[in-house]
Coordinates of C-alpha atoms in Angstrom, one line a residue:
X1 CA 121.8 110.4 107.1
X2 CA 118.9 111.4 105.2
X3 CA 115.9 113.5 104.6
X4 CA 113.0 112.5 101.7
X5 CA 110.5 115.0 101.1
X6 CA 107.1 114.0 99.9
X7 CA 103.5 115.0 99.0
X8 CA 101.1 115.7 96.3
X9 CA 102.6 117.7 92.9
X10 CA 102.4 121.6 94.1
X11 CA 102.3 121.0 97.9
X12 CA 105.7 123.4 98.0
X13 CA 107.9 120.9 99.0
X14 CA 110.7 121.9 96.2
X15 CA 110.3 125.9 97.8
X16 CA 110.4 124.3 101.7
X17 CA 113.7 123.3 100.3
X18 CA 114.8 126.2 98.9
X19 CA 113.2 128.5 102.6
X20 CA 115.1 125.2 104.5
X21 CA 118.7 124.7 103.5
X22 CA 118.9 128.1 100.7
X23 CA 119.5 125.9 97.5
X24 CA 117.1 126.0 94.5
X25 CA 116.9 122.5 94.1
X26 CA 115.4 122.6 90.4
X27 CA 117.8 122.7 88.2
X28 CA 116.9 121.9 85.0
X29 CA 115.5 124.3 82.8
X30 CA 111.9 122.6 81.7
X31 CA 112.4 122.4 85.2
X32 CA 111.6 126.3 85.9
X33 CA 110.1 127.1 83.2
X34 CA 106.5 124.4 84.1
X35 CA 107.3 125.2 87.7
X36 CA 107.5 121.8 88.7
X37 CA 109.5 118.7 89.7
X38 CA 110.5 116.6 87.4
X39 CA 114.2 115.0 88.8
X40 CA 115.9 114.6 91.9
X41 CA 117.2 117.7 93.9
X42 CA 119.7 117.5 96.6
X43 CA 120.1 119.2 99.3
X44 CA 122.0 120.0 102.8
X45 CA 120.2 120.8 105.7
X46 CA 122.1 122.6 109.1
X47 CA 120.3 121.2 112.5
X48 CA 121.2 121.7 115.4
X49 CA 123.4 118.7 117.6
X50 CA 122.8 117.4 114.5
X51 CA 125.2 118.5 112.3
X52 CA 124.1 118.4 107.7
X53 CA 121.9 115.9 107.2
X54 CA 120.8 115.3 103.5
X55 CA 117.8 116.4 101.4
X56 CA 116.3 114.7 98.6
X57 CA 113.4 116.4 97.1
X58 CA 112.0 114.4 94.9
X59 CA 108.6 115.2 92.3
X60 CA 105.4 114.9 93.4
X61 CA 103.6 114.9 89.6
X62 CA 102.0 111.3 90.0
X63 CA 104.0 110.5 85.9
X64 CA 106.6 110.8 87.8
X65 CA 105.8 108.1 90.0
X66 CA 109.6 106.5 89.3
X67 CA 111.4 109.0 89.6
X68 CA 110.5 109.7 93.3
X69 CA 110.6 106.5 94.3
X70 CA 114.7 106.3 93.1
X71 CA 114.8 109.3 95.3
X72 CA 112.9 107.7 98.7
X73 CA 115.6 104.8 99.3
X74 CA 117.7 104.6 101.0
X75 CA 116.6 108.1 103.5
X76 CA 116.4 108.0 107.2
X77 CA 113.4 110.4 107.4
X78 CA 110.2 111.1 105.7
X79 CA 109.1 115.1 106.2
X80 CA 105.4 114.4 104.7
X81 CA 104.7 118.1 103.3
X82 CA 100.5 118.8 102.7
X83 CA 99.3 122.0 101.7
X84 CA 97.1 124.0 103.9
X85 CA 94.7 125.2 101.1
X86 CA 94.2 121.4 99.5
X87 CA 94.9 119.0 101.9
X88 CA 95.4 115.5 101.6
X89 CA 95.8 114.3 97.7
X90 CA 96.2 111.2 95.7
X91 CA 99.7 111.9 96.0
X92 CA 100.2 112.2 100.0
X93 CA 98.6 108.8 100.3
X94 CA 100.8 107.3 97.6
X95 CA 104.1 108.9 98.6
X96 CA 103.2 108.5 102.3
X97 CA 102.0 104.7 101.3
X98 CA 105.1 104.5 100.2
X99 CA 107.1 105.1 103.4
X100 CA 105.4 103.1 104.8
X101 CA 106.5 100.4 102.5
X102 CA 110.5 101.0 102.4
X103 CA 110.2 101.6 106.7
X104 CA 110.4 105.0 106.5
X105 CA 109.3 106.8 109.2
X106 CA 107.8 110.1 109.4
X107 CA 107.9 112.1 112.5
X108 CA 107.3 115.9 111.1
X109 CA 104.3 116.8 109.0
X110 CA 105.3 120.2 107.4
X111 CA 101.5 122.2 106.1
X112 CA 102.2 124.7 104.0
X113 CA 101.7 128.0 102.5
X114 CA 99.4 129.3 105.4
X115 CA 99.3 132.2 104.8
X116 CA 96.8 131.6 102.1
X117 CA 94.2 130.3 104.6
X118 CA 93.0 131.2 108.4
X119 CA 93.4 128.9 112.1
X120 CA 90.6 127.3 111.6
X121 CA 91.4 125.4 108.4
X122 CA 94.5 124.9 109.3
X123 CA 94.2 123.3 111.8
X124 CA 91.9 121.3 110.6
X125 CA 93.9 120.2 107.8
X126 CA 96.6 119.5 110.2
X127 CA 94.1 117.6 112.2
X128 CA 93.8 115.3 108.9
X129 CA 96.9 114.4 108.4
X130 CA 98.0 113.4 111.9
X131 CA 95.5 111.0 111.8
X132 CA 96.4 109.4 108.2
X133 CA 99.6 109.8 109.1
X134 CA 99.3 108.2 112.9
X135 CA 97.2 104.9 111.6
X136 CA 100.5 103.8 109.6
X137 CA 103.1 104.2 112.6
X138 CA 104.1 104.6 115.8
X139 CA 103.8 107.9 116.8
X140 CA 101.6 110.8 115.8
X141 CA 103.9 112.8 113.2
X142 CA 104.5 116.7 115.1
X143 CA 102.8 118.7 112.8
X144 CA 103.7 121.9 112.1
X145 CA 101.9 125.0 109.6
X146 CA 104.3 127.1 107.7
X147 CA 104.7 129.9 105.8
X148 CA 108.1 131.0 102.8
X149 CA 106.5 133.9 101.8
X150 CA 106.0 134.8 105.3
X151 CA 108.1 133.0 106.8
X152 CA 105.9 131.3 110.3
X153 CA 107.4 127.9 110.9
X154 CA 110.5 127.9 109.4
X155 CA 112.5 127.8 112.7
X156 CA 109.6 125.5 114.8
X157 CA 110.1 123.0 111.4
X158 CA 113.9 122.5 111.4
X159 CA 113.2 122.3 115.2
X160 CA 111.5 119.9 115.2
X161 CA 113.9 118.4 112.0
X162 CA 117.0 118.4 114.3
X163 CA 115.0 117.1 117.6
X164 CA 113.9 113.4 115.5
X165 CA 116.9 113.3 114.0
X166 CA 118.7 113.2 117.2
X167 CA 117.0 110.0 117.5
X168 CA 118.4 107.9 114.4
X169 CA 120.6 105.7 115.4
X170 CA 123.9 105.7 112.9
X171 CA 124.2 102.6 110.1
X172 CA 126.5 100.1 110.2
X173 CA 130.5 101.3 108.0
X174 CA 132.2 98.3 108.5
X175 CA 130.4 96.3 106.4
X176 CA 130.7 96.1 102.4
X177 CA 130.0 99.4 100.4
X178 CA 127.3 100.1 98.3
X179 CA 125.3 102.5 96.1
X180 CA 122.4 102.7 94.5
X181 CA 123.5 105.6 92.0
X182 CA 120.5 108.2 91.4
X183 CA 122.8 110.4 89.2
X184 CA 125.3 110.1 86.2
X185 CA 126.9 113.4 85.0
X186 CA 130.6 114.8 83.5
X187 CA 133.3 117.6 85.0
X188 CA 135.5 118.6 82.8
X189 CA 138.8 117.9 84.3
X190 CA 137.2 115.5 86.6
X191 CA 135.4 112.9 84.0
X192 CA 132.8 111.0 85.1
X193 CA 131.2 111.4 88.6
X194 CA 128.5 109.0 90.3
X195 CA 126.3 110.6 92.8
X196 CA 124.0 108.6 95.3
X197 CA 123.6 108.1 98.6
X198 CA 125.8 105.6 100.4
X199 CA 123.9 101.6 102.1
X200 CA 126.6 100.3 103.4
X201 CA 130.1 100.7 104.3
X202 CA 133.1 103.5 103.6
X203 CA 134.4 105.4 100.2
X204 CA 137.7 106.4 100.3
X205 CA 139.9 108.1 97.3
X206 CA 142.0 105.0 95.1
X207 CA 139.7 102.3 95.4
X208 CA 138.7 100.0 93.1
X209 CA 135.3 99.4 92.7
X210 CA 132.5 97.6 90.5
X211 CA 129.4 99.2 88.9
X212 CA 126.8 96.9 88.1
X213 CA 125.7 94.8 86.5
X214 CA 127.6 95.5 83.7
X215 CA 131.1 94.5 86.2
X216 CA 133.1 97.9 84.6
X217 CA 135.8 98.7 87.2
X218 CA 136.1 102.1 88.6
X219 CA 138.3 103.1 90.4
X220 CA 137.9 106.8 92.9
X221 CA 139.8 109.4 91.7
X222 CA 137.6 111.8 94.3
X223 CA 135.0 111.8 97.1
X224 CA 132.0 114.8 97.9
X225 CA 129.5 115.3 100.0
X226 CA 127.2 118.2 99.7
X227 CA 130.2 120.5 97.7
X228 CA 133.4 119.3 100.0
X229 CA 135.6 117.2 99.4
X230 CA 136.2 114.3 102.0
X231 CA 138.4 112.0 102.6
X232 CA 135.9 109.4 103.3
X233 CA 132.4 109.0 103.1
X234 CA 130.3 105.7 104.6
X235 CA 127.3 104.9 105.2
X236 CA 124.2 106.7 105.2
X237 CA 126.1 109.9 103.1
X238 CA 124.5 111.7 100.0
X239 CA 127.8 110.9 98.2
X240 CA 128.7 112.9 94.9
X241 CA 131.8 110.4 93.6
X242 CA 134.4 110.7 90.7
X243 CA 135.6 107.8 89.3
X244 CA 138.1 106.3 86.0
X245 CA 138.4 104.6 83.4
X246 CA 134.4 105.2 83.2
X247 CA 132.8 107.0 80.5
X248 CA 128.7 108.8 81.1
X249 CA 127.3 106.1 79.2
X250 CA 128.9 103.2 81.4
X251 CA 126.5 104.2 83.6
X252 CA 122.9 105.4 84.7
X253 CA 120.2 105.6 87.5
X254 CA 119.2 102.5 88.9
X255 CA 123.5 100.8 88.4
X256 CA 125.0 100.3 91.5
X257 CA 128.6 100.7 92.6
X258 CA 130.4 98.0 94.8
X259 CA 133.6 97.1 96.6
X260 CA 133.4 93.5 96.1
X261 CA 133.5 91.1 94.0
X262 CA 130.7 89.1 96.2
X263 CA 128.6 91.7 95.5
X264 CA 126.6 89.8 92.5
X265 CA 123.4 90.3 90.0
X266 CA 120.7 87.8 90.6
X267 CA 117.8 87.3 88.2
X268 CA 115.6 86.1 91.2
X269 CA 114.5 87.4 94.7
X270 CA 113.1 85.4 97.1
X271 CA 111.1 87.6 98.8
X272 CA 108.2 88.7 101.2
X273 CA 105.1 90.0 99.3
X274 CA 102.9 92.1 100.6
X275 CA 100.1 94.3 98.9
X276 CA 98.0 96.1 99.6
X277 CA 94.0 95.4 100.0
X278 CA 93.2 97.3 96.9
X279 CA 95.1 95.6 94.6
X280 CA 95.2 91.2 95.7
X281 CA 92.7 89.9 94.0
X282 CA 94.8 91.2 91.0
X283 CA 98.3 89.8 92.2
X284 CA 98.2 85.6 92.1
X285 CA 101.1 83.8 90.5
X286 CA 102.4 85.0 87.0
X287 CA 101.3 88.0 87.3
X288 CA 104.2 90.7 86.7
X289 CA 105.2 93.5 87.9
X290 CA 107.6 96.6 88.5
X291 CA 110.0 96.1 91.3
X292 CA 111.7 99.3 92.7
X293 CA 114.8 98.2 94.3
X294 CA 117.5 100.7 94.9
X295 CA 117.3 102.7 92.4
X296 CA 116.6 100.7 89.7
X297 CA 112.9 99.8 88.4
X298 CA 112.2 96.3 86.4
X299 CA 109.2 94.4 85.4
X300 CA 109.0 91.0 87.5
X301 CA 107.0 88.2 87.2
X302 CA 105.4 86.7 90.7
X303 CA 106.3 82.3 90.3
X304 CA 105.7 81.0 93.8
X305 CA 104.0 79.9 96.4
X306 CA 100.7 81.1 94.8
X307 CA 99.0 79.1 92.5
X308 CA 96.3 81.1 91.1
X309 CA 95.0 82.7 94.3
X310 CA 95.0 85.9 95.5
X311 CA 97.6 87.8 97.0
X312 CA 98.1 89.5 100.8
X313 CA 101.3 88.7 102.9
X314 CA 103.1 85.6 101.6
X315 CA 106.9 84.1 100.3
X316 CA 107.1 84.2 96.8
X317 CA 109.9 84.2 94.0
X318 CA 110.4 87.5 91.2
X319 CA 111.4 85.5 88.5
X320 CA 113.7 90.1 87.4
X321 CA 113.5 90.9 83.4
X322 CA 116.7 91.8 84.7
X323 CA 119.6 92.1 86.4
X324 CA 119.9 94.2 90.1
X325 CA 122.0 93.9 93.1
X326 CA 120.2 92.8 96.4
X327 CA 120.9 92.0 99.7
X328 CA 119.1 89.9 102.6
X329 CA 116.9 92.9 103.8
X330 CA 116.1 95.3 101.7
X331 CA 113.7 97.0 101.1
X332 CA 111.8 97.5 98.4
X333 CA 108.2 98.7 96.7
X334 CA 106.2 96.9 94.1
X335 CA 103.5 98.8 91.2
X336 CA 101.5 97.7 88.7
X337 CA 102.4 98.2 84.7
X338 CA 98.6 99.6 83.4
X339 CA 97.7 101.3 84.9
X340 CA 100.8 102.0 87.1
X341 CA 99.6 102.4 91.3
X342 CA 101.3 101.4 94.2
X343 CA 99.6 97.9 94.9
X344 CA 102.6 96.8 97.3
X345 CA 106.0 96.0 98.5
X346 CA 108.7 93.3 99.8
X347 CA 111.3 92.5 102.1
X348 CA 114.3 90.4 100.3
X349 CA 115.2 87.0 101.8
X350 CA 117.2 85.9 99.9
X351 CA 119.0 87.7 97.0
X352 CA 119.9 84.4 95.2
X353 CA 117.5 82.3 96.0
X354 CA 117.9 78.1 95.1
X355 CA 116.7 76.0 92.6
X356 CA 113.7 74.3 93.9
X357 CA 113.6 77.0 97.2
X358 CA 109.8 75.6 99.4
X359 CA 107.9 78.1 101.1
X360 CA 109.6 76.7 104.2
X361 CA 113.3 76.9 103.0
X362 CA 112.5 81.2 102.7
X363 CA 110.7 82.1 105.0
X364 CA 112.4 84.1 108.1
X365 CA 114.4 82.8 110.3
X366 CA 115.6 84.9 112.9
X367 CA 119.9 84.9 111.2
X368 CA 121.9 82.2 113.4
X369 CA 119.1 79.2 112.4
X370 CA 119.1 80.7 108.1
X371 CA 122.4 80.7 108.7
X372 CA 122.1 76.5 109.0
X373 CA 119.5 76.6 106.0
X374 CA 121.3 78.1 104.2
X375 CA 123.8 75.3 105.0
X376 CA 121.6 72.4 104.1
X377 CA 120.2 74.1 101.4
X378 CA 123.9 75.1 99.4
X379 CA 124.3 71.0 100.2
X380 CA 127.4 69.0 98.5
X381 CA 127.9 72.9 96.7
X382 CA 128.7 74.5 100.3
X383 CA 128.4 78.5 100.6
X384 CA 131.5 80.5 100.8
X385 CA 132.0 82.7 104.0
X386 CA 132.3 86.0 101.6
X387 CA 128.8 85.2 100.4
X388 CA 128.0 85.5 104.0
X389 CA 127.3 89.3 104.0
X390 CA 125.1 89.1 102.0
X391 CA 123.0 86.1 101.2
X392 CA 121.9 87.3 105.5
X393 CA 121.4 91.2 104.8
X394 CA 124.1 91.5 108.5
X395 CA 127.5 93.4 107.4
X396 CA 130.9 90.4 107.6
X397 CA 131.9 90.4 112.0
X398 CA 127.9 89.4 112.4
X399 CA 129.0 87.0 109.9
X400 CA 132.1 85.3 111.8
X401 CA 130.1 85.4 115.1
X402 CA 127.2 83.5 113.7
X403 CA 130.6 81.2 112.0
X404 CA 132.4 80.4 114.7
X405 CA 129.2 80.2 116.6

């Protein structure tokens, strides 16, 4: 299970992660010099009656939203961090909106730096942020005041996170393997290592995988979670995988490690788009936007079904400038290229839509109806059985049940 931080620059996300885990996630010299987080940071967090939870610490600066998005994908819960002396700021709102678009709940909010303000002011900030979060999700968050200087509230925060994670349903392990890569590095004697959050399936040493979109083949040499060598890692785990036959320059953030030839890169997505009210008039057919899916960030043109009209929430075809790996049900975020801003998000309906698809053909019926719909539009070409888990967005066993019904 994965916890992701969110919040404005200099609101104390990294210091809070260090107080909770004992790990300083700022590892780059420039981060140490400037005192801000630039890249993604990772740490293990032990919670009572839960076990080890992976923490992804993201940068808060508006110039690093792309990096924040790469870290936000695949997390189970968000921890919004708001400074008690500043309150809600622009990236507080943008990060919260990104979590909403990715369907990531925020059960707990930490109001930091409470040692710098009086109790009345801290309470005002807490009420403000509670209302902000409650407006976009079903349940209001628990708001906890903390100070990494005095230690006040740290254990209360840890306990609240444990309660929240006890409610998180375990991921489905019996599925095709997919891990969007967020970091690539080399270790002497080990070779190339890729890390990320496993989105589906499981991995063991000796498995034969592929890197997409390049298609390069790789063999798993070693698997680690939270710094410990393991024999198996599965969906929901933070994982570092040592690969044979792959050089560091052969892969990068944005690539995806998969276990099957059934996974195929795509340059077209059928999706249901939702654009925020502020940008509805600006997003019309032909508009180029930036699609953030997994750890990928790729420009795309909105092709369909718009005919010059403004978009609120509708089905569309996105023509991508470069290939990415997607599955039905994947959530993504859409940003404008200039000025750079988060303008909406979407859900993949079909990662490989047929040419000439209509709005009706890409709408989202239940899986059994969608199976019949896919078969109808594939006509005589048919759809190989092994493609169904990706086209329908459900595990192979569930696809078999549908096919027999």
